[in-house]
Amino acid sequence: MISTAYAATEAAAHAGPFYTEAHFWVNVAFLLVIGLAWRPVARAIAAALDARSAKIKGRIDEAHRLREEAQELLATYQRKQRDAMREAEEIIAHAKAEAERLAHQAARDLEVQMKRREQMALDRIAQAEAQALKEVQHTAVDIAIGAATKVIGESLSAGQRAKLVDQSIRTLPAKLH
């Protein structure tokens, strides 16, 4: 192996000038192709990179716009939430005041109703007392009439009784009017 490598090195040293070698011309051709293709490829790469850059910039701008929109919406909803909370507190305060007013009104109405019922009960009691007094008076009158009839019937004669009845009938219209 060493002898083969040495022989190749010797052969290379005795070969002609470098431009007569195939490797040289392959390298030159490669560099020419790269050199000629560089400009259109570079433009295409630059255009692709510019397009991608513009697309990314557009996305970033869209993201900024969306962020600002979201912040505006957030501020709007926070303001609406504050307004709704304030309105809810006002409704609760109004409901409490209304409930308190209704409770006071119910207490007053109950008191008035209790006084009315008490007065009605007192009126019924007075009416019952008056009725009982009338019944007692009627009973007393009936007893007195019965007793007077018995006494008069036993102590007066028939003529005296007729005279007494006639006199009572005459005085009756004056007593009734």
PDB file of C-alpha atoms in Angstrom:
ATOM      1  CA  MET A   1       0.000   0.000   0.000  1.00  0.00           C
ATOM      2  CA  ILE A   2       2.686   2.360   0.803  1.00  0.00           C
ATOM      3  CA  SER A   3       4.318   1.553  -2.464  1.00  0.00           C
ATOM      4  CA  THR A   4       1.109   2.316  -4.387  1.00  0.00           C
ATOM      5  CA  ALA A   5       0.704   5.688  -2.679  1.00  0.00           C
ATOM      6  CA  TYR A   6       4.323   6.490  -3.379  1.00  0.00           C
ATOM      7  CA  ALA A   7       3.909   5.555  -7.022  1.00  0.00           C
ATOM      8  CA  ALA A   8       0.808   7.796  -7.306  1.00  0.00           C
ATOM      9  CA  THR A   9       2.670  10.702  -5.775  1.00  0.00           C
ATOM     10  CA  GLU A  10       5.534  10.187  -8.189  1.00  0.00           C
ATOM     11  CA  ALA A  11       3.202  10.032 -11.129  1.00  0.00           C
ATOM     12  CA  ALA A  12       1.511  13.210  -9.996  1.00  0.00           C
ATOM     13  CA  ALA A  13       4.809  14.973  -9.657  1.00  0.00           C
ATOM     14  CA  HIS A  14       5.810  14.102 -13.215  1.00  0.00           C
ATOM     15  CA  ALA A  15       2.466  15.011 -14.767  1.00  0.00           C
ATOM     16  CA  GLY A  16       2.135  18.164 -16.801  1.00  0.00           C
ATOM     17  CA  PRO A  17       0.963  21.606 -15.787  1.00  0.00           C
ATOM     18  CA  PHE A  18      -2.108  21.908 -13.494  1.00  0.00           C
ATOM     19  CA  TYR A  19      -4.445  23.233 -16.189  1.00  0.00           C
ATOM     20  CA  THR A  20      -4.056  20.021 -18.121  1.00  0.00           C
ATOM     21  CA  GLU A  21      -5.621  18.039 -15.316  1.00  0.00           C
ATOM     22  CA  ALA A  22      -9.298  17.061 -15.467  1.00  0.00           C
ATOM     23  CA  HIS A  23      -9.847  17.944 -11.826  1.00  0.00           C
ATOM     24  CA  PHE A  24      -8.873  21.503 -12.498  1.00  0.00           C
ATOM     25  CA  TRP A  25     -11.383  21.898 -15.321  1.00  0.00           C
ATOM     26  CA  VAL A  26     -14.157  20.258 -13.274  1.00  0.00           C
ATOM     27  CA  ASN A  27     -13.483  22.775 -10.521  1.00  0.00           C
ATOM     28  CA  VAL A  28     -13.423  25.675 -12.998  1.00  0.00           C
ATOM     29  CA  ALA A  29     -16.692  24.480 -14.596  1.00  0.00           C
ATOM     30  CA  PHE A  30     -18.262  24.143 -11.150  1.00  0.00           C
ATOM     31  CA  LEU A  31     -17.218  27.687 -10.207  1.00  0.00           C
ATOM     32  CA  LEU A  32     -18.538  29.057 -13.538  1.00  0.00           C
ATOM     33  CA  VAL A  33     -21.911  27.340 -13.076  1.00  0.00           C
ATOM     34  CA  ILE A  34     -22.103  28.646  -9.517  1.00  0.00           C
ATOM     35  CA  GLY A  35     -21.042  32.135 -10.668  1.00  0.00           C
ATOM     36  CA  LEU A  36     -23.584  32.248 -13.507  1.00  0.00           C
ATOM     37  CA  ALA A  37     -26.385  30.764 -11.443  1.00  0.00           C
ATOM     38  CA  TRP A  38     -25.615  32.942  -8.433  1.00  0.00           C
ATOM     39  CA  ARG A  39     -27.379  36.076  -9.621  1.00  0.00           C
ATOM     40  CA  PRO A  40     -30.799  34.530 -10.493  1.00  0.00           C
ATOM     41  CA  VAL A  41     -30.627  32.177  -7.524  1.00  0.00           C
ATOM     42  CA  ALA A  42     -29.610  35.025  -5.239  1.00  0.00           C
ATOM     43  CA  ARG A  43     -32.493  37.123  -6.585  1.00  0.00           C
ATOM     44  CA  ALA A  44     -34.910  34.226  -6.125  1.00  0.00           C
ATOM     45  CA  ILE A  45     -33.611  33.596  -2.609  1.00  0.00           C
ATOM     46  CA  ALA A  46     -33.746  37.328  -1.818  1.00  0.00           C
ATOM     47  CA  ALA A  47     -37.284  37.547  -3.266  1.00  0.00           C
ATOM     48  CA  ALA A  48     -38.359  34.492  -1.264  1.00  0.00           C
ATOM     49  CA  LEU A  49     -36.775  35.911   1.879  1.00  0.00           C
ATOM     50  CA  ASP A  50     -38.348  39.328   1.217  1.00  0.00           C
ATOM     51  CA  ALA A  51     -41.736  37.701   0.661  1.00  0.00           C
ATOM     52  CA  ARG A  52     -41.364  35.666   3.833  1.00  0.00           C
ATOM     53  CA  SER A  53     -40.205  38.779   5.699  1.00  0.00           C
ATOM     54  CA  ALA A  54     -43.220  40.727   4.394  1.00  0.00           C
ATOM     55  CA  LYS A  55     -45.523  37.861   5.363  1.00  0.00           C
ATOM     56  CA  ILE A  56     -44.013  37.728   8.864  1.00  0.00           C
ATOM     57  CA  LYS A  57     -44.258  41.539   9.145  1.00  0.00           C
ATOM     58  CA  GLY A  58     -47.900  41.314   8.059  1.00  0.00           C
ATOM     59  CA  ARG A  59     -48.568  38.681  10.708  1.00  0.00           C
ATOM     60  CA  ILE A  60     -46.803  40.803  13.338  1.00  0.00           C
ATOM     61  CA  ASP A  61     -48.836  43.866  12.284  1.00  0.00           C
ATOM     62  CA  GLU A  62     -52.012  41.766  12.377  1.00  0.00           C
ATOM     63  CA  ALA A  63     -51.040  40.476  15.817  1.00  0.00           C
ATOM     64  CA  HIS A  64     -50.473  44.071  17.030  1.00  0.00           C
ATOM     65  CA  ARG A  65     -53.810  45.136  15.567  1.00  0.00           C
ATOM     66  CA  LEU A  66     -55.571  42.155  17.144  1.00  0.00           C
ATOM     67  CA  ARG A  67     -53.868  42.877  20.460  1.00  0.00           C
ATOM     68  CA  GLU A  68     -55.021  46.504  20.384  1.00  0.00           C
ATOM     69  CA  GLU A  69     -58.518  45.350  19.439  1.00  0.00           C
ATOM     70  CA  ALA A  70     -58.476  42.827  22.274  1.00  0.00           C
ATOM     71  CA  GLN A  71     -57.320  45.504  24.716  1.00  0.00           C
ATOM     72  CA  GLU A  72     -60.105  47.810  23.545  1.00  0.00           C
ATOM     73  CA  LEU A  73     -62.639  44.992  23.905  1.00  0.00           C
ATOM     74  CA  LEU A  74     -61.257  44.148  27.333  1.00  0.00           C
ATOM     75  CA  ALA A  75     -61.549  47.787  28.410  1.00  0.00           C
ATOM     76  CA  THR A  76     -65.085  47.932  27.004  1.00  0.00           C
ATOM     77  CA  TYR A  77     -66.143  44.757  28.796  1.00  0.00           C
ATOM     78  CA  GLN A  78     -64.500  45.865  32.025  1.00  0.00           C
ATOM     79  CA  ARG A  79     -66.377  49.164  31.768  1.00  0.00           C
ATOM     80  CA  LYS A  80     -69.603  47.271  31.042  1.00  0.00           C
ATOM     81  CA  GLN A  81     -68.928  44.956  33.981  1.00  0.00           C
ATOM     82  CA  ARG A  82     -68.362  47.954  36.280  1.00  0.00           C
ATOM     83  CA  ASP A  83     -71.559  49.539  34.992  1.00  0.00           C
ATOM     84  CA  ALA A  84     -73.447  46.269  35.464  1.00  0.00           C
ATOM     85  CA  MET A  85     -72.069  45.878  38.991  1.00  0.00           C
ATOM     86  CA  ARG A  86     -73.038  49.472  39.798  1.00  0.00           C
ATOM     87  CA  GLU A  87     -76.505  48.879  38.362  1.00  0.00           C
ATOM     88  CA  ALA A  88     -76.824  45.610  40.300  1.00  0.00           C
ATOM     89  CA  GLU A  89     -75.841  47.406  43.501  1.00  0.00           C
ATOM     90  CA  GLU A  90     -78.417  50.106  42.773  1.00  0.00           C
ATOM     91  CA  ILE A  91     -81.071  47.462  42.117  1.00  0.00           C
ATOM     92  CA  ILE A  92     -80.174  45.676  45.353  1.00  0.00           C
ATOM     93  CA  ALA A  93     -80.256  48.945  47.307  1.00  0.00           C
ATOM     94  CA  HIS A  94     -83.599  49.837  45.735  1.00  0.00           C
ATOM     95  CA  ALA A  95     -84.951  46.350  46.467  1.00  0.00           C
ATOM     96  CA  LYS A  96     -83.808  46.595  50.094  1.00  0.00           C
ATOM     97  CA  ALA A  97     -85.400  50.036  50.450  1.00  0.00           C
ATOM     98  CA  GLU A  98     -88.586  48.775  48.817  1.00  0.00           C
ATOM     99  CA  ALA A  99     -88.627  45.690  51.057  1.00  0.00           C
ATOM    100  CA  GLU A 100     -88.139  47.880  54.112  1.00  0.00           C
ATOM    101  CA  ARG A 101     -90.895  50.223  52.958  1.00  0.00           C
ATOM    102  CA  LEU A 102     -93.213  47.268  52.318  1.00  0.00           C
ATOM    103  CA  ALA A 103     -92.384  45.813  55.746  1.00  0.00           C
ATOM    104  CA  HIS A 104     -93.221  49.145  57.418  1.00  0.00           C
ATOM    105  CA  GLN A 105     -96.389  49.415  55.342  1.00  0.00           C
ATOM    106  CA  ALA A 106     -97.364  45.844  56.260  1.00  0.00           C
ATOM    107  CA  ALA A 107     -96.747  46.615  59.938  1.00  0.00           C
ATOM    108  CA  ARG A 108     -98.919  49.753  59.703  1.00  0.00           C
ATOM    109  CA  ASP A 109    -101.616  47.856  57.814  1.00  0.00           C
ATOM    110  CA  LEU A 110    -101.511  45.070  60.394  1.00  0.00           C
ATOM    111  CA  GLU A 111    -101.786  47.605  63.209  1.00  0.00           C
ATOM    112  CA  VAL A 112    -104.765  49.292  61.507  1.00  0.00           C
ATOM    113  CA  GLN A 113    -106.387  45.918  60.892  1.00  0.00           C
ATOM    114  CA  MET A 114    -105.827  44.866  64.510  1.00  0.00           C
ATOM    115  CA  LYS A 115    -107.362  48.138  65.745  1.00  0.00           C
ATOM    116  CA  ARG A 116    -110.310  47.647  63.385  1.00  0.00           C
ATOM    117  CA  ARG A 117    -110.809  44.077  64.606  1.00  0.00           C
ATOM    118  CA  GLU A 118    -110.475  45.229  68.198  1.00  0.00           C
ATOM    119  CA  GLN A 119    -113.098  47.918  67.558  1.00  0.00           C
ATOM    120  CA  MET A 120    -115.339  45.352  65.858  1.00  0.00           C
ATOM    121  CA  ALA A 121    -114.943  43.035  68.849  1.00  0.00           C
ATOM    122  CA  LEU A 122    -115.731  45.916  71.219  1.00  0.00           C
ATOM    123  CA  ASP A 123    -118.780  46.794  69.092  1.00  0.00           C
ATOM    124  CA  ARG A 124    -119.958  43.166  69.192  1.00  0.00           C
ATOM    125  CA  ILE A 125    -119.435  43.073  72.941  1.00  0.00           C
ATOM    126  CA  ALA A 126    -121.402  46.335  73.336  1.00  0.00           C
ATOM    127  CA  GLN A 127    -124.113  44.982  71.037  1.00  0.00           C
ATOM    128  CA  ALA A 128    -124.234  41.724  73.002  1.00  0.00           C
ATOM    129  CA  GLU A 129    -124.419  43.713  76.251  1.00  0.00           C
ATOM    130  CA  ALA A 130    -127.241  45.857  74.829  1.00  0.00           C
ATOM    131  CA  GLN A 131    -129.047  42.744  73.606  1.00  0.00           C
ATOM    132  CA  ALA A 132    -128.599  41.070  76.990  1.00  0.00           C
ATOM    133  CA  LEU A 133    -129.816  44.250  78.733  1.00  0.00           C
ATOM    134  CA  LYS A 134    -132.904  44.330  76.447  1.00  0.00           C
ATOM    135  CA  GLU A 135    -133.568  40.675  77.154  1.00  0.00           C
ATOM    136  CA  VAL A 136    -133.222  41.315  80.890  1.00  0.00           C
ATOM    137  CA  GLN A 137    -135.516  44.353  80.581  1.00  0.00           C
ATOM    138  CA  HIS A 138    -138.073  42.376  78.564  1.00  0.00           C
ATOM    139  CA  THR A 139    -137.885  39.542  81.056  1.00  0.00           C
ATOM    140  CA  ALA A 140    -138.244  42.035  83.927  1.00  0.00           C
ATOM    141  CA  VAL A 141    -141.177  43.721  82.143  1.00  0.00           C
ATOM    142  CA  ASP A 142    -142.773  40.340  81.476  1.00  0.00           C
ATOM    143  CA  ILE A 143    -142.296  39.365  85.125  1.00  0.00           C
ATOM    144  CA  ALA A 144    -143.589  42.767  86.268  1.00  0.00           C
ATOM    145  CA  ILE A 145    -146.586  42.546  83.941  1.00  0.00           C
ATOM    146  CA  GLY A 146    -147.258  39.031  85.077  1.00  0.00           C
ATOM    147  CA  ALA A 147    -146.970  40.069  88.710  1.00  0.00           C
ATOM    148  CA  ALA A 148    -149.047  43.229  88.109  1.00  0.00           C
ATOM    149  CA  THR A 149    -151.676  41.203  86.266  1.00  0.00           C
ATOM    150  CA  LYS A 150    -151.814  38.742  89.092  1.00  0.00           C
ATOM    151  CA  VAL A 151    -151.950  41.472  91.754  1.00  0.00           C
ATOM    152  CA  ILE A 152    -154.457  43.522  89.798  1.00  0.00           C
ATOM    153  CA  GLY A 153    -156.484  40.450  88.981  1.00  0.00           C
ATOM    154  CA  GLU A 154    -156.632  39.476  92.622  1.00  0.00           C
ATOM    155  CA  SER A 155    -157.060  42.913  94.185  1.00  0.00           C
ATOM    156  CA  LEU A 156    -159.335  44.757  91.734  1.00  0.00           C
ATOM    157  CA  SER A 157    -162.880  44.111  90.883  1.00  0.00           C
ATOM    158  CA  ALA A 158    -164.098  43.570  87.333  1.00  0.00           C
ATOM    159  CA  GLY A 159    -165.298  47.178  86.985  1.00  0.00           C
ATOM    160  CA  GLN A 160    -162.059  48.590  88.255  1.00  0.00           C
ATOM    161  CA  ARG A 161    -160.160  46.411  85.820  1.00  0.00           C
ATOM    162  CA  ALA A 162    -162.279  47.568  82.860  1.00  0.00           C
ATOM    163  CA  LYS A 163    -161.777  51.195  83.872  1.00  0.00           C
ATOM    164  CA  LEU A 164    -158.014  50.680  84.182  1.00  0.00           C
ATOM    165  CA  VAL A 165    -157.868  49.017  80.718  1.00  0.00           C
ATOM    166  CA  ASP A 166    -159.833  51.897  79.127  1.00  0.00           C
ATOM    167  CA  GLN A 167    -157.547  54.469  80.743  1.00  0.00           C
ATOM    168  CA  SER A 168    -154.444  52.602  79.566  1.00  0.00           C
ATOM    169  CA  ILE A 169    -155.776  52.427  76.012  1.00  0.00           C
ATOM    170  CA  ARG A 170    -156.372  56.214  75.989  1.00  0.00           C
ATOM    171  CA  THR A 171    -152.854  57.030  77.188  1.00  0.00           C
ATOM    172  CA  LEU A 172    -151.249  54.512  74.840  1.00  0.00           C
ATOM    173  CA  PRO A 173    -151.035  56.804  71.730  1.00  0.00           C
ATOM    174  CA  ALA A 174    -149.261  59.516  73.740  1.00  0.00           C
ATOM    175  CA  LYS A 175    -146.707  56.995  74.969  1.00  0.00           C
ATOM    176  CA  LEU A 176    -146.111  55.522  71.495  1.00  0.00           C
ATOM    177  CA  HIS A 177    -145.506  58.884  69.785  1.00  0.00           C
TER     178      HIS A 177
END
